[in-house]
Coordinates of C-alpha atoms in Angstrom, one line a residue:
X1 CA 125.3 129.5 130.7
X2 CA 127.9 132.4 130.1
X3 CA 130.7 134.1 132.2
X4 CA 130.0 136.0 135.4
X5 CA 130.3 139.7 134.8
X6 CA 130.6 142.2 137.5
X7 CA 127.6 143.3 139.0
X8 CA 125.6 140.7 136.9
X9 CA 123.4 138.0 139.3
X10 CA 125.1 134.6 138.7
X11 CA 121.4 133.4 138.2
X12 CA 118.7 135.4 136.2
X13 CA 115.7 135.2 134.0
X14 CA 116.2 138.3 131.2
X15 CA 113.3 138.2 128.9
X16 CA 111.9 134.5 129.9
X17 CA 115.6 132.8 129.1
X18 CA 117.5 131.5 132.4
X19 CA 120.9 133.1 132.5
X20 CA 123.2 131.8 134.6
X21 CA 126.5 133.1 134.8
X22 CA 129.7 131.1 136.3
X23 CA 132.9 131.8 137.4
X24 CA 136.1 130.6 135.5
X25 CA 137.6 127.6 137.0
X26 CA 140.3 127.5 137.7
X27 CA 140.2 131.2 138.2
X28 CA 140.7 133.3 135.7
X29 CA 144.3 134.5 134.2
X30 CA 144.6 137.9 133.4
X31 CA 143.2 137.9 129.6
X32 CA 145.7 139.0 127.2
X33 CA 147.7 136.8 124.1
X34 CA 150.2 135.1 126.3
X35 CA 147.3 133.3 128.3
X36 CA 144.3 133.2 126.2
X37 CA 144.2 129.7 125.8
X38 CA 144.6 128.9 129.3
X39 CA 141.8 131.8 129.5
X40 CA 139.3 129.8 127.0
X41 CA 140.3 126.3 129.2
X42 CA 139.2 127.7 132.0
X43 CA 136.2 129.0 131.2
X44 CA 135.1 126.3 129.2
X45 CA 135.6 124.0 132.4
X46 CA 133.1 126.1 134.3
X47 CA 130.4 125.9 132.0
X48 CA 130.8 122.6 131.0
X49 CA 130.5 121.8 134.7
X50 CA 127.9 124.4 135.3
X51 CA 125.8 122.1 132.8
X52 CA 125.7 119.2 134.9
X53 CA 123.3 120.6 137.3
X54 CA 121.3 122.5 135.3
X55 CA 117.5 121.4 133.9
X56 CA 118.3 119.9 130.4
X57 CA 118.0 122.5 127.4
X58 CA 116.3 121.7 124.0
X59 CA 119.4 123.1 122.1
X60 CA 123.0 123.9 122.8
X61 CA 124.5 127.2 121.1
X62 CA 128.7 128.1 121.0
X63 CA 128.6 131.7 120.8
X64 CA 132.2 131.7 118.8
X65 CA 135.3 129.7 119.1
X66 CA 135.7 130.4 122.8
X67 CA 132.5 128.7 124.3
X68 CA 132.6 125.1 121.2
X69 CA 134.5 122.9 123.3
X70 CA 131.8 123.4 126.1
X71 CA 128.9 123.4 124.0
X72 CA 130.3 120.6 121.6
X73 CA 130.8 118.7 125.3
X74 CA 127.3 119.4 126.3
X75 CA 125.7 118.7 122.6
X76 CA 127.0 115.4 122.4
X77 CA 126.9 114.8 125.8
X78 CA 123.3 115.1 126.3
X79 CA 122.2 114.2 122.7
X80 CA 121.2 117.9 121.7
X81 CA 121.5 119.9 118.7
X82 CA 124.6 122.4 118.2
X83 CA 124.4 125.4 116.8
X84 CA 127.3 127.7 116.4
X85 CA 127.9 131.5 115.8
X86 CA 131.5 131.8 114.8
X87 CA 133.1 135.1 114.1
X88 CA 136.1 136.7 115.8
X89 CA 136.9 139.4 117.3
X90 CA 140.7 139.1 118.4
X91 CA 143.6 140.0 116.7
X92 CA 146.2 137.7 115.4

C-alpha cells in the first residue's frame, strides 16, 4: 500500500507484488514545511484504512518515518512483523 501517483492505477501487480495506491484522506495539503505533518496524518490515515480491506500480508514494511505510524498500526494490529527503512530525505 503507497500513495496514488498521477497516472499510476490505484491497483496493480508490478513484478508479482500487489500495489495498491490510495488517496490521502483527508485530501491532501499542499506539501511543503508549514503542513507536512498534517501531510504525513493524512496519508497515514488512508493506508491504514486501505489495510482493512485488503488480503492479510506476511510482513509489514515503513518505508521511512512518513509511512511507521501506519505500518506500526497495521504490525501490531494484525500481529505481523515490522520492518523499517528509515532515512531522510527532507531538510530541517
Amino acid at each position: 500500500v503507497t500513495q496514488a501517483h498521477p497516472g499510476a492505477p490505484a491497483d496493480a501487480t508490478e513484478s508479482g507484488v500487489r500495489v495498491v495506491r490510495v488517496a490521502h484522506h483527508p485530501p491532501a495539503l499542499p506539501f511543503s514545511e508549514s503542513t507536512l505533518l498534517a501531510w504525513v496524518a493524512g496519508l497515514n490515515n488512508a493506508l491504514a484504512t486501505a489495510l482493512v480491506g485488503l488480503p492479510r500480508p506476511e510482513v509489514v514494511h515503513a518505508h521511512d518515518w512518513v509511512t511507521a505510524y501506519a505500518a506500526a498500526i497495521a504490525g501490531q494490529g494484525l500481529g505481523l512483523p515490522l520492518v523499517s527503512t528509515f532515512h531522510s530525505t527532507e531538510q530541517g
